[in-house]
Coordinates of N, CA and C in Angstrom, one line a residue:
M1 N 1.4 -1.1 -0.4 CA 0.3 -0.2 -0.2 C 0.9 1.5 -0.1
H2 N 0.7 2.2 -1.1 CA 1.4 3.3 -1.2 C 0.5 4.0 -0.9
Y3 N 0.7 5.8 0.0 CA -0.1 6.7 0.4 C 0.7 8.3 0.2
S4 N -0.2 9.2 -0.1 CA 0.6 10.2 0.2 C -0.2 11.6 0.7
D5 N 0.2 12.2 1.5 CA -1.0 13.5 1.9 C -0.5 14.8 2.0
T6 N -0.5 15.9 1.4 CA -0.6 17.5 1.6 C -1.3 17.6 2.5
G7 N -2.1 17.3 3.1 CA -3.5 18.5 3.7 C -4.1 18.2 2.5
E8 N -4.0 19.0 1.8 CA -5.3 19.7 0.5 C -5.2 18.5 -0.6
H9 N -4.2 17.4 -0.8 CA -4.2 16.6 -1.6 C -4.0 15.5 -1.3
Y10 N -4.8 13.6 -1.6 CA -4.7 12.8 -0.4 C -4.4 11.8 -1.4
Q11 N -3.7 10.7 -1.6 CA -3.5 9.6 -2.1 C -3.0 8.3 -1.9
E12 N -4.0 7.0 -2.4 CA -3.9 5.5 -2.0 C -3.9 4.8 -3.0
E13 N -3.0 4.3 -2.7 CA -2.9 2.9 -3.5 C -2.6 1.4 -3.3
W14 N -3.4 0.4 -3.0 CA -3.6 -1.0 -3.3 C -3.2 -2.0 -3.9
T15 N -2.2 -2.9 -3.9 CA -2.1 -3.6 -5.2 C -2.1 -5.1 -4.1
L16 N -2.6 -5.6 -5.0 CA -3.0 -7.3 -4.7 C -2.3 -8.1 -5.3
N17 N -1.7 -9.1 -4.3 CA -0.9 -10.4 -5.3 C -1.5 -11.9 -5.0
D18 N -2.5 -11.6 -5.5 CA -2.8 -13.6 -5.1 C -3.2 -13.9 -3.8
C19 N -3.6 -11.8 -3.2 CA -4.1 -12.1 -1.3 C -5.4 -13.2 -1.6
V20 N -5.4 -14.4 -0.7 CA -6.4 -14.9 -0.1 C -7.3 -14.2 0.9
V21 N -8.2 -14.0 0.6 CA -9.6 -13.4 2.1 C -10.3 -14.4 2.1
T22 N -11.5 -14.8 3.5 CA -12.4 -15.4 3.6 C -13.4 -14.9 4.1
T23 N -14.1 -15.5 3.0 CA -15.5 -14.4 3.2 C -17.1 -15.6 3.5
D24 N -17.6 -14.7 4.4 CA -18.8 -16.0 4.8 C -19.7 -16.9 3.4
S25 N -19.4 -16.4 2.6 CA -20.3 -16.7 1.4 C -19.8 -17.6 0.7
E26 N -18.5 -17.3 -0.1 CA -18.2 -18.0 -0.8 C -16.9 -18.7 -0.1
G27 N -16.3 -18.6 1.2 CA -14.9 -19.0 1.6 C -13.9 -18.5 0.8
D28 N -12.7 -19.3 0.4 CA -11.8 -18.5 0.7 C -12.1 -17.7 -1.3
I29 N -11.3 -16.6 -0.9 CA -11.3 -16.1 -2.3 C -9.9 -15.7 -2.7
R30 N -9.6 -15.5 -3.8 CA -7.8 -15.7 -4.5 C -8.3 -13.8 -5.3
L31 N -7.8 -12.9 -4.8 CA -7.4 -11.8 -5.6 C -6.2 -11.2 -6.1
S32 N -6.1 -10.7 -7.2 CA -4.6 -9.7 -7.6 C -5.2 -8.3 -8.6
G33 N -4.3 -7.0 -8.4 CA -5.3 -6.4 -8.8 C -4.8 -4.8 -8.5
T34 N -5.7 -4.2 -8.3 CA -5.5 -3.0 -7.7 C -6.3 -1.8 -7.0
F35 N -6.5 -1.5 -6.3 CA -7.2 0.1 -5.4 C -6.3 0.7 -5.6
S36 N -7.3 2.4 -5.7 CA -6.8 3.1 -5.6 C -7.8 4.5 -5.1
Y37 N -7.3 5.7 -4.2 CA -8.4 6.7 -3.6 C -7.5 8.3 -4.1
D38 N -8.1 8.9 -4.9 CA -7.8 9.8 -4.6 C -8.4 11.7 -3.9
E39 N -8.0 12.1 -3.5 CA -8.9 13.5 -3.0 C -8.5 14.6 -2.6
Q40 N -9.1 15.6 -3.0 CA -8.3 16.7 -3.6 C -9.5 17.9 -3.1
I41 N -9.0 18.9 -2.4 CA -9.4 20.1 -2.2 C -9.2 20.5 -3.1
V42 N -9.9 21.6 -3.9 CA -10.2 22.0 -4.9 C -10.1 24.0 -4.9
V43 N -11.3 24.3 -3.7 CA -11.6 25.4 -3.2 C -11.5 25.5 -1.8
D44 N -11.4 26.5 -1.3 CA -11.7 26.5 0.2 C -11.3 28.0 0.7
T45 N -12.8 28.6 0.5 CA -12.6 30.1 0.5 C -14.1 30.3 1.9
A46 N -14.1 31.4 2.3 CA -14.8 31.8 3.3 C -16.3 31.4 3.4
E47 N -16.7 31.2 1.5 CA -18.1 31.1 1.0 C -18.0 30.2 0.9
R48 N -17.2 29.2 0.1 CA -17.2 28.1 -0.8 C -16.0 26.9 -0.1
Y49 N -16.6 26.0 0.1 CA -15.3 24.6 0.0 C -16.1 23.3 -0.8
E50 N -15.2 23.5 -1.9 CA -15.3 22.0 -2.5 C -14.0 21.4 -2.8
E51 N -14.5 20.1 -2.5 CA -13.6 18.4 -2.4 C -14.2 17.4 -3.4
Q52 N -13.1 16.9 -4.2 CA -13.2 16.0 -5.7 C -12.6 14.7 -4.7
A53 N -13.2 13.4 -5.4 CA -12.7 12.3 -5.2 C -12.9 11.6 -6.1
A54 N -12.2 10.0 -6.3 CA -12.5 9.3 -7.2 C -11.8 7.8 -6.5
E55 N -12.4 6.7 -6.7 CA -12.3 5.6 -6.5 C -12.2 4.7 -8.0
H56 N -11.2 4.2 -7.9 CA -10.9 3.3 -8.7 C -10.7 2.3 -9.2
Y57 N -11.4 0.4 -8.9 CA -11.1 -0.6 -8.8 C -11.1 -1.1 -9.9
D58 N -9.8 -2.0 -10.5 CA -9.4 -3.1 -11.4 C -9.1 -4.6 -10.1
I59 N -9.4 -5.3 -10.5 CA -9.0 -6.2 -9.4 C -10.0 -7.4 -10.0
E60 N -9.4 -8.8 -9.7 CA -9.9 -10.0 -10.1 C -9.2 -11.1 -9.6
G61 N -9.3 -12.8 -9.8 CA -9.3 -13.7 -9.0 C -10.1 -14.9 -9.2
E62 N -10.0 -15.5 -8.0 CA -11.2 -17.1 -8.4 C -11.8 -17.1 -7.4
I63 N -13.0 -17.6 -7.0 CA -13.4 -18.9 -5.4 C -12.3 -20.0 -5.1
V64 N -11.8 -20.2 -4.4 CA -10.4 -20.9 -3.8 C -11.6 -22.7 -4.4
A65 N -12.3 -23.0 -4.2 CA -13.1 -23.9 -4.0 C -13.3 -24.3 -5.6
S66 N -13.8 -23.4 -6.0 CA -14.5 -23.8 -7.4 C -13.6 -24.0 -8.4
S67 N -12.8 -22.4 -8.2 CA -12.1 -21.3 -9.3 C -12.6 -21.1 -10.5
D68 N -14.3 -20.9 -9.9 CA -15.0 -20.2 -11.0 C -14.6 -18.1 -10.3
P69 N -14.7 -17.6 -11.9 CA -14.0 -16.1 -11.6 C -14.5 -15.0 -10.7
V70 N -13.5 -14.0 -10.3 CA -14.5 -13.1 -9.5 C -13.4 -12.1 -10.0
A71 N -14.5 -10.3 -9.9 CA -14.0 -9.2 -10.8 C -14.8 -8.1 -10.3
M72 N -13.8 -6.8 -10.0 CA -14.5 -5.6 -9.7 C -14.0 -5.1 -10.7
R73 N -14.5 -4.1 -11.5 CA -13.7 -3.4 -11.8 C -14.7 -1.7 -12.1
G74 N -13.6 -0.6 -12.2 CA -15.1 0.4 -12.7 C -14.5 1.7 -11.4
T75 N -14.8 2.5 -12.0 CA -14.1 4.2 -11.3 C -15.8 4.9 -10.9
I76 N -15.4 5.5 -9.5 CA -16.9 6.2 -8.5 C -15.8 7.6 -8.6
G77 N -16.9 8.7 -8.9 CA -16.1 9.8 -8.8 C -17.3 10.6 -8.3
S78 N -16.3 11.6 -6.9 CA -17.4 12.4 -6.2 C -17.0 14.2 -6.4
V79 N -18.4 14.9 -6.3 CA -18.0 16.2 -5.3 C -18.5 16.3 -4.5
S80 N -17.7 16.8 -3.5 CA -18.8 17.0 -2.7 C -18.8 19.3 -2.1
V81 N -19.6 19.9 -2.1 CA -19.5 21.4 -2.1 C -20.4 21.9 -1.0
N82 N -19.9 22.3 -0.2 CA -20.4 22.9 1.1 C -20.5 24.8 0.6
T83 N -21.4 25.5 1.3 CA -21.3 26.7 1.0 C -21.9 27.5 2.5
Y84 N -21.4 29.1 2.8 CA -21.4 29.8 3.8 C -21.7 31.0 3.9
D85 N -22.7 30.9 4.8 CA -23.6 32.7 5.2 C -22.0 33.3 4.8
S86 N -22.6 35.0 5.3 CA -22.2 35.7 5.5 C -21.1 35.8 6.7
L87 N -21.8 35.3 7.6 CA -22.0 34.8 9.6 C -20.1 33.5 9.3
G88 N -20.8 32.8 8.1 CA -19.6 31.5 8.6 C -20.2 30.3 8.8
S89 N -22.4 30.7 9.0 CA -22.8 29.6 9.0 C -22.7 28.6 7.2
L90 N -23.1 27.0 7.6 CA -23.2 26.4 6.7 C -25.2 26.2 6.1
S91 N -24.8 27.5 4.7 CA -26.1 27.5 4.4 C -26.6 26.7 3.4
G92 N -25.7 25.5 2.7 CA -25.8 24.4 1.7 C -25.2 23.5 1.4
E93 N -25.4 22.4 1.3 CA -24.0 20.8 0.7 C -25.2 20.7 -0.3
T94 N -23.7 20.0 -1.3 CA -24.6 19.7 -2.5 C -23.6 18.6 -2.5
D95 N -24.2 17.1 -2.8 CA -22.5 16.0 -2.6 C -23.4 15.3 -3.9
T96 N -22.7 15.0 -5.2 CA -22.7 14.2 -6.3 C -22.0 13.0 -6.5
F97 N -22.2 12.1 -7.2 CA -21.6 11.5 -7.5 C -21.8 10.6 -9.1
E98 N -20.7 9.9 -9.7 CA -21.1 9.6 -10.8 C -20.2 8.3 -10.8
I99 N -21.1 7.6 -11.4 CA -20.1 6.2 -12.1 C -20.1 5.8 -14.1
D100 N -18.8 6.1 -13.8 CA -19.2 5.9 -15.9 C -19.5 4.6 -16.2
G101 N -18.8 3.6 -15.0 CA -18.8 1.7 -15.7 C -18.6 1.7 -14.2
L102 N -18.9 0.4 -13.5 CA -18.6 -0.5 -12.2 C -19.4 -1.4 -12.4
E103 N -18.4 -2.8 -12.7 CA -18.9 -4.2 -12.4 C -18.0 -5.0 -11.8
F104 N -19.3 -5.7 -11.3 CA -18.9 -7.1 -10.5 C -19.7 -8.6 -11.1
Q105 N -18.3 -9.6 -10.8 CA -18.9 -10.7 -10.9 C -18.4 -11.7 -10.2
I106 N -19.3 -12.6 -10.0 CA -18.6 -13.8 -8.6 C -19.8 -14.9 -9.7
G107 N -18.9 -15.5 -9.7 CA -19.0 -16.9 -10.7 C -20.2 -16.8 -11.8
S108 N -20.9 -16.6 -11.7 CA -21.8 -16.8 -13.3 C -22.8 -15.4 -12.7
Q109 N -22.6 -15.5 -11.6 CA -23.2 -13.9 -11.6 C -22.7 -12.7 -11.4
Y110 N -23.2 -11.8 -12.1 CA -23.0 -10.5 -13.3 C -23.9 -9.2 -12.4
I111 N -23.6 -8.4 -12.2 CA -23.8 -6.7 -12.3 C -22.9 -5.5 -12.9
A112 N -23.7 -5.2 -13.6 CA -23.1 -4.1 -13.7 C -24.0 -2.2 -13.7
I113 N -23.1 -1.2 -13.1 CA -23.7 -0.2 -13.1 C -23.4 1.0 -14.3
T114 N -23.9 1.5 -15.5 CA -22.7 1.9 -16.2 C -24.1 3.7 -16.5
L115 N -23.4 4.5 -16.3 CA -23.8 6.2 -16.7 C -24.8 6.4 -15.4
G116 N -24.2 5.7 -14.5 CA -25.3 6.6 -13.1 C -24.3 8.0 -12.5
D117 N -25.5 8.4 -11.8 CA -25.1 9.4 -11.1 C -26.5 9.6 -10.0
E118 N -25.5 10.3 -9.0 CA -26.5 11.1 -8.0 C -26.3 12.2 -7.6
S119 N -27.2 13.0 -7.4 CA -27.1 14.9 -6.7 C -27.7 14.6 -5.6
L120 N -27.3 15.2 -4.8 CA -27.9 14.9 -2.7 C -27.6 16.3 -2.6
R121 N -28.9 17.3 -2.6 CA -28.6 18.6 -2.6 C -29.8 19.2 -1.1
E122 N -28.9 19.8 0.3 CA -29.5 20.3 0.9 C -29.2 21.7 1.4
A123 N -30.5 22.6 1.7 CA -30.6 24.1 1.3 C -31.6 24.3 2.2
D124 N -32.0 25.6 3.3 CA -33.1 26.2 3.4 C -34.2 25.4 3.8
G125 N -32.6 24.2 5.0 CA -34.2 23.0 4.8 C -34.6 22.3 4.8
E126 N -34.4 21.6 3.7 CA -34.8 21.2 2.6 C -33.8 20.2 1.9
T127 N -34.1 18.5 1.1 CA -33.3 18.2 0.5 C -34.1 17.7 -0.5
E128 N -33.3 17.8 -2.0 CA -33.6 17.8 -3.0 C -32.6 16.4 -3.7
I129 N -32.7 15.1 -3.7 CA -32.4 14.2 -4.6 C -32.5 14.2 -5.8
D130 N -31.6 13.3 -7.1 CA -32.1 13.3 -8.2 C -30.6 12.2 -8.6
F131 N -31.4 11.3 -9.5 CA -30.4 10.0 -9.7 C -30.9 9.3 -11.3
N132 N -29.8 9.4 -12.3 CA -29.9 8.8 -12.9 C -28.8 7.6 -13.0
G133 N -29.4 5.9 -13.6 CA -28.1 5.4 -13.7 C -29.0 3.9 -14.6
K134 N -28.4 3.3 -15.5 CA -28.2 2.0 -16.0 C -27.7 1.1 -15.4
L135 N -28.9 -0.8 -14.9 CA -28.2 -1.1 -13.9 C -28.7 -2.1 -15.0
I136 N -27.3 -3.7 -15.0 CA -27.6 -5.0 -16.0 C -26.8 -5.8 -14.8
G137 N -28.2 -6.9 -15.3 CA -28.0 -8.0 -14.3 C -28.0 -9.7 -14.6
S138 N -27.2 -10.4 -14.3 CA -27.3 -11.4 -15.0 C -29.1 -11.9 -14.6
A139 N -29.2 -11.9 -12.7 CA -29.9 -12.2 -12.0 C -31.5 -11.9 -12.7
I140 N -31.0 -10.8 -13.5 CA -33.0 -9.7 -14.0 C -32.8 -10.4 -15.9
E141 N -31.9 -11.0 -16.0 CA -31.3 -11.2 -17.4 C -31.8 -10.3 -18.2
G142 N -31.3 -9.0 -18.0 CA -31.7 -8.0 -19.1 C -30.7 -6.3 -17.9
Y143 N -31.7 -5.5 -18.8 CA -31.5 -4.3 -17.6 C -32.9 -3.7 -17.2
I144 N -32.3 -2.1 -16.4 CA -33.6 -1.5 -16.4 C -32.4 -0.2 -15.6
E145 N -33.5 0.6 -16.3 CA -33.0 2.3 -16.1 C -33.9 2.7 -15.4
V146 N -32.7 3.7 -14.0 CA -34.1 4.3 -13.2 C -33.8 5.7 -13.3
T147 N -34.3 6.8 -13.3 CA -34.3 8.2 -13.4 C -35.1 8.6 -12.0
T148 N -35.0 10.3 -12.4 CA -36.0 10.7 -11.2 C -36.7 11.7 -12.4
E149 N -37.8 11.3 -12.6 CA -38.3 12.2 -13.7 C -38.8 13.6 -12.9
K150 N -38.6 13.8 -11.5 CA -39.1 15.0 -11.1 C -38.6 14.8 -10.4
T151 N -37.8 16.0 -9.6 CA -36.8 15.9 -8.8 C -37.5 16.0 -7.2
I152 N -36.7 14.7 -6.0 CA -37.6 14.8 -5.0 C -37.3 15.5 -4.2
R153 N -38.2 16.6 -3.5 CA -38.0 17.5 -2.8 C -38.6 16.6 -1.4
W154 N -37.6 17.1 0.4 CA -38.2 16.4 0.8 C -37.9 17.4 2.1
P155 N -38.5 18.1 2.5 CA -38.1 19.2 3.5 C -38.1 18.1 4.9
D156 N -36.6 19.4 5.7 CA -36.9 18.2 6.9 C -37.4 18.0 8.0
T157 N -38.7 19.0 7.9 CA -39.9 18.6 9.0 C -40.5 17.8 8.5
E158 N -40.7 17.2 7.6 CA -41.6 16.4 6.7 C -41.3 14.6 7.3
D159 N -41.5 13.7 7.1 CA -41.4 12.7 7.2 C -41.2 11.4 6.1
C160 N -41.4 12.5 5.4 CA -42.0 12.0 3.9 C -41.7 13.0 2.7
P161 N -40.9 12.6 1.5 CA -40.9 13.5 0.5 C -41.9 14.3 0.2
I162 N -42.3 15.6 -0.4 CA -43.8 16.2 -0.4 C -43.4 16.0 -1.9
E163 N -42.4 15.6 -3.2 CA -43.0 15.8 -4.4 C -41.9 14.7 -4.9
G164 N -42.1 14.5 -6.0 CA -41.2 13.5 -6.8 C -41.6 12.5 -7.3
V165 N -41.2 12.0 -8.6 CA -41.6 11.0 -9.6 C -40.3 10.2 -9.5
V166 N -39.7 8.6 -9.2 CA -39.0 8.2 -10.0 C -39.4 7.1 -11.0
R167 N -38.9 7.1 -12.1 CA -38.8 6.1 -13.1 C -38.4 5.1 -13.3
I168 N -38.3 3.3 -13.8 CA -37.6 2.3 -14.0 C -38.4 2.0 -15.1
E169 N -37.3 1.6 -16.2 CA -37.7 1.6 -17.1 C -36.6 0.3 -18.0
S170 N -37.8 -1.0 -18.4 CA -37.0 -1.8 -19.3 C -38.0 -2.7 -20.3
D171 N -38.5 -3.9 -20.4 CA -39.2 -4.3 -20.9 C -41.0 -3.2 -21.0
G172 N -41.0 -2.6 -20.1 CA -42.1 -2.0 -19.7 C -41.5 -1.4 -18.8
D173 N -42.9 -0.6 -18.3 CA -42.5 0.6 -17.1 C -43.2 0.9 -15.7
A174 N -42.5 1.9 -14.8 CA -42.8 1.5 -13.5 C -42.1 2.7 -12.9
E175 N -43.4 3.8 -12.3 CA -42.9 5.0 -11.9 C -43.9 4.6 -9.8
L176 N -42.7 5.1 -9.2 CA -42.8 5.6 -7.8 C -43.0 7.1 -8.1
R177 N -44.5 7.8 -7.6 CA -44.9 9.0 -7.8 C -45.1 9.1 -6.0
L178 N -44.6 10.2 -5.5 CA -44.1 10.7 -4.1 C -45.1 12.1 -3.8
G179 N -45.6 12.3 -2.7 CA -46.2 13.0 -2.5 C -47.4 13.7 -3.2
D180 N -47.3 15.2 -3.5 CA -48.5 16.3 -4.2 C -48.5 15.4 -6.0
D181 N -47.6 14.8 -6.4 CA -47.5 13.9 -7.7 C -47.8 12.7 -7.6
T182 N -48.9 11.8 -6.3 CA -49.6 11.1 -6.1 C -51.1 11.7 -6.7
G183 N -51.3 13.0 -6.5 CA -52.7 13.6 -7.3 C -53.7 13.1 -6.2
S184 N -52.9 12.8 -5.0 CA -54.2 12.0 -3.7 C -53.7 12.7 -2.6
T185 N -54.4 12.1 -1.7 CA -53.5 12.5 0.0 C -52.7 11.2 0.2
R186 N -52.6 10.4 -0.4 CA -51.5 9.5 0.1 C -50.0 9.8 -0.1
V187 N -48.4 9.1 0.4 CA -47.7 9.5 0.8 C -47.1 8.9 -0.9
A188 N -47.8 8.0 -1.1 CA -46.8 7.3 -2.7 C -47.7 6.3 -3.1
E189 N -47.1 6.2 -4.6 CA -48.2 5.1 -5.1 C -46.8 5.2 -6.2
I190 N -47.3 3.4 -6.4 CA -46.5 3.0 -7.1 C -47.4 2.6 -8.5
W191 N -46.9 2.9 -10.0 CA -48.0 2.6 -11.1 C -46.9 1.6 -12.3
V192 N -47.8 0.8 -13.3 CA -46.8 0.1 -13.5 C -47.8 0.0 -15.0
D193 N -46.8 0.4 -16.0 CA -47.2 0.3 -17.7 C -49.1 1.3 -17.2
G194 N -48.3 2.4 -16.9 CA -50.4 3.7 -16.9 C -51.0 2.9 -16.1
Q195 N -50.4 2.4 -14.7 CA -52.1 2.2 -14.2 C -51.1 1.5 -12.3
A196 N -52.0 2.1 -11.3 CA -51.5 2.3 -10.3 C -51.7 1.3 -9.6
I197 N -50.7 0.3 -9.0 CA -51.2 -1.2 -8.8 C -50.5 -0.7 -6.8
E198 N -49.3 -0.2 -6.5 CA -49.9 0.2 -4.9 C -50.0 1.2 -4.6
T199 N -50.5 1.7 -3.2 CA -50.7 3.2 -2.8 C -50.4 2.6 -1.6
Y200 N -49.6 4.2 -0.8 CA -49.5 3.9 0.5 C -49.6 5.0 1.5
S201 N -49.6 4.8 2.9 CA -50.4 6.0 3.5 C -49.3 6.5 4.5
S202 N -48.3 5.6 4.9 CA -47.2 5.9 5.7 C -45.9 6.2 4.5
C203 N -45.0 6.5 5.5 CA -43.0 6.4 5.1 C -43.0 5.0 5.4
D204 N -43.4 4.7 6.6 CA -42.7 3.4 7.7 C -43.5 2.0 6.2
E205 N -44.8 1.8 5.1 CA -44.5 1.5 4.2 C -43.8 1.5 3.1
L206 N -42.8 2.7 3.3 CA -41.8 2.8 2.0 C -40.5 2.4 2.6
A207 N -40.1 1.7 3.6 CA -38.7 1.5 4.3 C -38.0 0.9 3.2
F208 N -38.4 0.1 2.3 CA -37.5 -0.5 1.5 C -36.6 0.6 0.4
F209 N -37.7 1.4 0.2 CA -36.9 3.0 -0.2 C -36.6 3.8 0.3
F210 N -37.1 4.0 1.6 CA -36.1 5.4 2.1 C -35.1 5.0 3.5
G211 N -34.9 3.5 3.2 CA -34.2 3.2 4.3 C -34.8 2.9 5.3
G212 N -36.1 3.6 6.2 CA -36.5 3.8 7.2 C -36.3 5.2 8.1
G213 N -35.6 5.5 7.1 CA -35.2 7.1 8.0 C -36.6 7.6 7.9
S214 N -36.1 9.5 7.8 CA -36.9 11.0 7.6 C -36.2 11.8 7.2
G215 N -36.5 12.9 7.0 CA -35.8 14.4 7.0 C -34.7 14.3 6.0
G216 N -35.0 13.5 4.7 CA -34.2 13.7 3.9 C -33.3 12.1 3.7
A217 N -33.2 11.2 4.8 CA -32.3 10.6 4.9 C -33.0 8.7 4.2
L218 N -32.2 9.7 2.9 CA -32.6 8.6 1.2 C -31.6 7.0 1.7

């Protein structure tokens, strides 16, 4: 492992040469390749702080017992921005993540994310969320594309988002409509091929999507 740290620029790189690790699901796995992380402060003033980072994976190997292949390749980039008011208090925060291509393989199981990005903005007591991506997987024998057709808005004072539309497309299409975009008093509705098939009256019923949190905790 090699690293350097100047205070404004941090870098590390791991090189694996036939490293054997034990996992609960697959037993011993032998890995070779590299992992690197690069983090740099690009703006640091009284009004704005901006930091960029990137993780890069290029690792392959095999499950020792079966010789089935294992691989992880791709890059994840991120940008974090904090803004401050004239008194030096935090007035806004934005975190953006971008995946040009990230793929995993364990034996015959394969999953990849392409053209993925996510933006999380917090300001004035409210969180706004946008994301976009294409998921390819052997388990679904194809792909799905997920986008926010309308930005998700979630005030810190509310248990649920007050508006937003998430669209999922493959052979057909589905939408998760939130808050005001349900056109009803429900907190969320799921529509498939133009018809509502599920409705939700509280965010507790949507724990699979919101992680059981509130106030912008996706």
